[in-house]
Amino acid sequence: MITIKEIARQLNMSTTTVSNVIHGKAGEVSDDTKKKVQDFLDKVDYVPNINARNLAQNESKIIGLALKARADKYENLIMDPFVSVLIGGVEETIRNAGYFMMLYISSDTGEIMRHVSTWNVDGLILFGMLNDDGIRVSEKYKKPIVCIDTYSLEGLKHFTNIGLDDEQGTYDMASYLISQGHKKIAFLSDNMNGVDLARLNGYKKALKDAGIKYKETNFLKIRPRAEDIDESLEEICKRAPEFTAIMCVSDLYAVTLMSALEDRGIKVPDDISIVGFDDNMLGQLHRPALTTVHQDVKAKGVTAADTLLKQLKGQKTPNQIKLPTRIIVRDTVKNIKTDNKESYKDIFSKKRNDSYSCK
Amino acid sequence: MITIKEIARQLNMSTTTVSNVIHGKAGEVSDDTKKKVQDFLDKVDYVPNINARNLAQNESKIIGLALKARADKYENLIMDPFVSVLIGGVEETIRNAGYFMMLYISSDTGEIMRHVSTWNVDGLILFGMLNDDGIRVSEKYKKPIVCIDTYSLEGLKHFTNIGLDDEQGTYDMASYLISQGHKKIAFLSDNMNGVDLARLNGYKKALKDAGIKYKETNFLKIRPRAEDIDESLEEICKRAPEFTAIMCVSDLYAVTLMSALEDRGIKVPDDISIVGFDDNMLGQLHRPALTTVHQDVKAKGVTAADTLLKQLKGQKTPNQIKLPTRIIVRDTVKNIKTDNKESYKDIFSKKRNDSYSCK
DNA sequence: GGCGGTTACTTTTGCGCATAAGTTGTACGC
DNA sequence: GCGTACAACTTATGCGCAAAAGTAACCGCC
């Protein structure tokens, strides 16, 4: 790899002159030499050594994207189709801004932070991995941090968060179910923290506003670990007849559940209505096609990256951005209203099998 | 960030001594000072400046992972759930070896190579993006390159390739279909290059070995672009009755097709048998569950990374690795053999709904 | 005609690290 | 008691770049 020094030697001039041409410092070098240098640069296909540049400038032009890897390999976040879309959004945005992306998958916040400071990363996007320990460690490294989908209250105080209006999403969906005559609505999720909790709350609120009482028994817990998913599903399917509809915290759960119900001869939506959250391929391709809450995952990645880039430029950014959701009505909800005077379909346009991308 | 120089100053010793302790150069520093330095390092939580280190050592400890971004945004490779699993495999492997991963999504090989040389990347993994132009450009940068799933003949000459025994996979699957009495078997794919061609060839070979003639009309072309997927499916569904089985080049196509067939009242597997290739969530969760060819995507990533790491250590590696496939029999193939004396099930064990990971 | 200002450069310094080369001090063999 | 070998250091150098500081020539102007 040719260096500035070598170029300067061959052109019989100083390195600073060459450097000035490279950086387009107009007025500091005559048009004549500028052209001479530029031609030479093109000829030898000069590429700067980024390590030297970063060392001299004390910056890295790297943005780190840290993804939580759960301890259980079956649940590794990276395995979720969702994630690659998000990565794509981040990468595209920062590349267009002249930054590079270093991807890091780990559940050890300390390790992440060490990595970040080793590489002198300019900024950090955290996805799914902000706990209180993480916050404590990250305070030491004064780099801008943007979180995606964090619900850590402590974290919200310190960092920008890019999230979703989860509560509104489930509120709308539960309201839709209620409008279709459903009263016995279960909520299926695997925990009561973070995103899951926010979604649960939206659902609860809709019930409350409709005058329906929420009972603890409405909460169906799914255990997604590979070893016990079967017994988990068995139990949920057994309890399904208690309800006329089940709201699932994600499309993945919804589709998983539908498959399990189908295996046991329970028909969706005739026997029970099922709805999801996310609007991914899984639900789009399933038959009956899944009625769900749509979120724009790529926009999440793009917004997170944009926000971080703004912070790097010293611009102020809101410390909480909630992207909107909208419900997508497909074929997994049955209208069980006896009084059919006013159809909800008039309000929520029924959109069948939205086009999606393939391969 | 504290530097070696500063540490040396505070401990009243030379930077070389500190550096030696950091690098565990035994015998060059007394146990006494070693302990003193080590304690101090721990106390101040020293992290080396990687740019300085790389500059001094002329290496980067970075491995680049370049993914092809197709021009059409709907087909961006990163959008495929497949990809995140692969990324995960690569990341895990190189991290364990002390390397970092820089992710790059682009379709401009020149751009990738410039990036690679800018960052002084130690090695490169290319996924889905090796064309002849790419080869020409990459020759200039003498870095080890490992390709995943390339079928560029020119590329195979120059670089290591990690692929799949695609041909064997479709050969086995076609043989299975034939054993179930199918003779009119279509092959569905969107082109006749690379992976698709290899899979087509395995299918053709199986037909030939069974004495069935392959006709050009057996090839169903699916056009996956978002704009014309619907008409593409329409046409394929119209032609479906010509066949008793359709082999799809991927699970995504298989499930997409099944949904389209279902929408038109065509029952799988009663009216027509469908099989896929990949064995991903989509097919596992679909009902009927998809009979398909299994490939271990994570292993692909891991193997590619392992191979590259070996090359970096100067070890010899085979210049072509083909990972095995196996067929997974689920519920989308109907046995239409009139003579039922010997069931294929005795040969290919029927495995129903293999456990899969959730969320 | 000396002086500020400008243009078009060059020289020099330092970023933080690794390491080659140099400097002690001391134990040991003969 | 002198040379040698070695342990335990320190000093000095350079990686490639950016940028501060320096220089030299020229121009116009009161």
PDB file of N, CA and C in Angstrom, chain A residues 72-110:
ATOM      1  N   ASP A  72     -29.063 -18.606  26.167  1.00  0.00           N
ATOM      2  CA  ASP A  72     -29.585 -19.766  25.473  1.00  0.00           C
ATOM      3  C   ASP A  72     -29.413 -19.597  23.981  1.00  0.00           C
ATOM      4  N   LYS A  73     -28.670 -20.496  23.389  1.00  0.00           N
ATOM      5  CA  LYS A  73     -28.346 -20.315  21.976  1.00  0.00           C
ATOM      6  C   LYS A  73     -29.576 -20.333  21.076  1.00  0.00           C
ATOM      7  N   TYR A  74     -30.628 -20.983  21.538  1.00  0.00           N
ATOM      8  CA  TYR A  74     -31.812 -21.050  20.704  1.00  0.00           C
ATOM      9  C   TYR A  74     -32.537 -19.708  20.640  1.00  0.00           C
ATOM     10  N   GLU A  75     -32.161 -18.849  21.549  1.00  0.00           N
ATOM     11  CA  GLU A  75     -32.881 -17.590  21.597  1.00  0.00           C
ATOM     12  C   GLU A  75     -32.036 -16.412  21.174  1.00  0.00           C
ATOM     13  N   ASN A  76     -30.855 -16.729  20.708  1.00  0.00           N
ATOM     14  CA  ASN A  76     -29.979 -15.684  20.235  1.00  0.00           C
ATOM     15  C   ASN A  76     -30.736 -14.696  19.358  1.00  0.00           C
ATOM     16  N   LEU A  77     -30.616 -13.447  19.708  1.00  0.00           N
ATOM     17  CA  LEU A  77     -31.358 -12.415  18.987  1.00  0.00           C
ATOM     18  C   LEU A  77     -31.070 -12.424  17.497  1.00  0.00           C
ATOM     19  N   ILE A  78     -29.834 -12.741  17.184  1.00  0.00           N
ATOM     20  CA  ILE A  78     -29.446 -12.679  15.778  1.00  0.00           C
ATOM     21  C   ILE A  78     -30.239 -13.675  14.936  1.00  0.00           C
ATOM     22  N   MET A  79     -30.828 -14.642  15.593  1.00  0.00           N
ATOM     23  CA  MET A  79     -31.598 -15.650  14.867  1.00  0.00           C
ATOM     24  C   MET A  79     -32.951 -15.106  14.403  1.00  0.00           C
ATOM     25  N   ASP A  80     -33.353 -14.007  14.949  1.00  0.00           N
ATOM     26  CA  ASP A  80     -34.656 -13.461  14.605  1.00  0.00           C
ATOM     27  C   ASP A  80     -34.592 -12.726  13.273  1.00  0.00           C
ATOM     28  N   PRO A  81     -35.451 -13.079  12.342  1.00  0.00           N
ATOM     29  CA  PRO A  81     -35.455 -12.418  11.032  1.00  0.00           C
ATOM     30  C   PRO A  81     -35.546 -10.906  11.153  1.00  0.00           C
ATOM     31  N   PHE A  82     -36.283 -10.473  12.114  1.00  0.00           N
ATOM     32  CA  PHE A  82     -36.397  -9.079  12.502  1.00  0.00           C
ATOM     33  C   PHE A  82     -35.042  -8.361  12.511  1.00  0.00           C
ATOM     34  N   VAL A  83     -34.072  -9.037  13.075  1.00  0.00           N
ATOM     35  CA  VAL A  83     -32.782  -8.414  13.333  1.00  0.00           C
ATOM     36  C   VAL A  83     -32.024  -8.040  12.070  1.00  0.00           C
ATOM     37  N   SER A  84     -32.074  -8.900  11.067  1.00  0.00           N
ATOM     38  CA  SER A  84     -31.293  -8.592   9.889  1.00  0.00           C
ATOM     39  C   SER A  84     -31.845  -7.355   9.190  1.00  0.00           C
ATOM     40  N   VAL A  85     -33.127  -7.162   9.273  1.00  0.00           N
ATOM     41  CA  VAL A  85     -33.725  -5.970   8.678  1.00  0.00           C
ATOM     42  C   VAL A  85     -33.234  -4.727   9.416  1.00  0.00           C
ATOM     43  N   LEU A  86     -33.202  -4.842  10.705  1.00  0.00           N
ATOM     44  CA  LEU A  86     -32.729  -3.738  11.530  1.00  0.00           C
ATOM     45  C   LEU A  86     -31.264  -3.412  11.235  1.00  0.00           C
ATOM     46  N   ILE A  87     -30.444  -4.435  11.170  1.00  0.00           N
ATOM     47  CA  ILE A  87     -29.035  -4.247  10.839  1.00  0.00           C
ATOM     48  C   ILE A  87     -28.907  -3.535   9.500  1.00  0.00           C
ATOM     49  N   GLY A  88     -29.705  -3.990   8.547  1.00  0.00           N
ATOM     50  CA  GLY A  88     -29.666  -3.390   7.223  1.00  0.00           C
ATOM     51  C   GLY A  88     -29.967  -1.902   7.260  1.00  0.00           C
ATOM     52  N   GLY A  89     -30.953  -1.534   8.052  1.00  0.00           N
ATOM     53  CA  GLY A  89     -31.318  -0.119   8.176  1.00  0.00           C
ATOM     54  C   GLY A  89     -30.199   0.709   8.762  1.00  0.00           C
ATOM     55  N   VAL A  90     -29.580   0.179   9.782  1.00  0.00           N
ATOM     56  CA  VAL A  90     -28.482   0.897  10.429  1.00  0.00           C
ATOM     57  C   VAL A  90     -27.299   1.032   9.473  1.00  0.00           C
ATOM     58  N   GLU A  91     -26.941  -0.070   8.868  1.00  0.00           N
ATOM     59  CA  GLU A  91     -25.760  -0.075   8.006  1.00  0.00           C
ATOM     60  C   GLU A  91     -25.902   0.917   6.869  1.00  0.00           C
ATOM     61  N   GLU A  92     -27.042   0.873   6.219  1.00  0.00           N
ATOM     62  CA  GLU A  92     -27.277   1.754   5.079  1.00  0.00           C
ATOM     63  C   GLU A  92     -27.134   3.219   5.475  1.00  0.00           C
ATOM     64  N   THR A  93     -27.727   3.550   6.608  1.00  0.00           N
ATOM     65  CA  THR A  93     -27.721   4.938   7.053  1.00  0.00           C
ATOM     66  C   THR A  93     -26.320   5.433   7.397  1.00  0.00           C
ATOM     67  N   ILE A  94     -25.603   4.638   8.148  1.00  0.00           N
ATOM     68  CA  ILE A  94     -24.290   5.135   8.557  1.00  0.00           C
ATOM     69  C   ILE A  94     -23.291   5.097   7.402  1.00  0.00           C
ATOM     70  N   ARG A  95     -23.441   4.152   6.515  1.00  0.00           N
ATOM     71  CA  ARG A  95     -22.530   4.117   5.367  1.00  0.00           C
ATOM     72  C   ARG A  95     -22.706   5.363   4.514  1.00  0.00           C
ATOM     73  N   ASN A  96     -23.947   5.756   4.316  1.00  0.00           N
ATOM     74  CA  ASN A  96     -24.205   6.963   3.540  1.00  0.00           C
ATOM     75  C   ASN A  96     -23.613   8.196   4.209  1.00  0.00           C
ATOM     76  N   ALA A  97     -23.387   8.112   5.503  1.00  0.00           N
ATOM     77  CA  ALA A  97     -22.815   9.251   6.221  1.00  0.00           C
ATOM     78  C   ALA A  97     -21.305   9.099   6.367  1.00  0.00           C
ATOM     79  N   GLY A  98     -20.734   8.096   5.730  1.00  0.00           N
ATOM     80  CA  GLY A  98     -19.286   7.927   5.771  1.00  0.00           C
ATOM     81  C   GLY A  98     -18.763   7.192   6.991  1.00  0.00           C
ATOM     82  N   TYR A  99     -19.647   6.528   7.679  1.00  0.00           N
ATOM     83  CA  TYR A  99     -19.208   5.746   8.839  1.00  0.00           C
ATOM     84  C   TYR A  99     -19.180   4.266   8.503  1.00  0.00           C
ATOM     85  N   PHE A 100     -18.524   3.525   9.369  1.00  0.00           N
ATOM     86  CA  PHE A 100     -18.470   2.091   9.198  1.00  0.00           C
ATOM     87  C   PHE A 100     -19.156   1.442  10.380  1.00  0.00           C
ATOM     88  N   MET A 101     -19.554   0.230  10.189  1.00  0.00           N
ATOM     89  CA  MET A 101     -20.277  -0.444  11.247  1.00  0.00           C
ATOM     90  C   MET A 101     -19.507  -1.633  11.772  1.00  0.00           C
ATOM     91  N   MET A 102     -19.344  -1.656  13.065  1.00  0.00           N
ATOM     92  CA  MET A 102     -18.772  -2.839  13.671  1.00  0.00           C
ATOM     93  C   MET A 102     -19.881  -3.526  14.440  1.00  0.00           C
ATOM     94  N   LEU A 103     -20.042  -4.781  14.144  1.00  0.00           N
ATOM     95  CA  LEU A 103     -21.147  -5.518  14.741  1.00  0.00           C
ATOM     96  C   LEU A 103     -20.632  -6.369  15.874  1.00  0.00           C
ATOM     97  N   TYR A 104     -21.360  -6.343  16.951  1.00  0.00           N
ATOM     98  CA  TYR A 104     -20.902  -7.044  18.124  1.00  0.00           C
ATOM     99  C   TYR A 104     -22.062  -7.759  18.774  1.00  0.00           C
ATOM    100  N   ILE A 105     -21.907  -9.022  18.965  1.00  0.00           N
ATOM    101  CA  ILE A 105     -22.985  -9.807  19.547  1.00  0.00           C
ATOM    102  C   ILE A 105     -22.511 -10.393  20.866  1.00  0.00           C
ATOM    103  N   SER A 106     -23.141 -10.004  21.922  1.00  0.00           N
ATOM    104  CA  SER A 106     -22.681 -10.449  23.229  1.00  0.00           C
ATOM    105  C   SER A 106     -23.745 -10.144  24.262  1.00  0.00           C
ATOM    106  N   SER A 107     -23.651 -10.761  25.407  1.00  0.00           N
ATOM    107  CA  SER A 107     -24.590 -10.357  26.450  1.00  0.00           C
ATOM    108  C   SER A 107     -23.844  -9.727  27.613  1.00  0.00           C
ATOM    109  N   ASP A 108     -22.537  -9.651  27.472  1.00  0.00           N
ATOM    110  CA  ASP A 108     -21.718  -9.076  28.534  1.00  0.00           C
ATOM    111  C   ASP A 108     -21.485  -7.593  28.256  1.00  0.00           C
ATOM    112  N   THR A 109     -22.221  -6.753  28.954  1.00  0.00           N
ATOM    113  CA  THR A 109     -22.133  -5.316  28.689  1.00  0.00           C
ATOM    114  C   THR A 109     -20.721  -4.794  28.904  1.00  0.00           C
ATOM    115  N   GLY A 110     -20.069  -5.319  29.931  1.00  0.00           N
ATOM    116  CA  GLY A 110     -18.712  -4.889  30.196  1.00  0.00           C
ATOM    117  C   GLY A 110     -17.811  -5.172  29.009  1.00  0.00           C
TER     118      GLY A 110
END
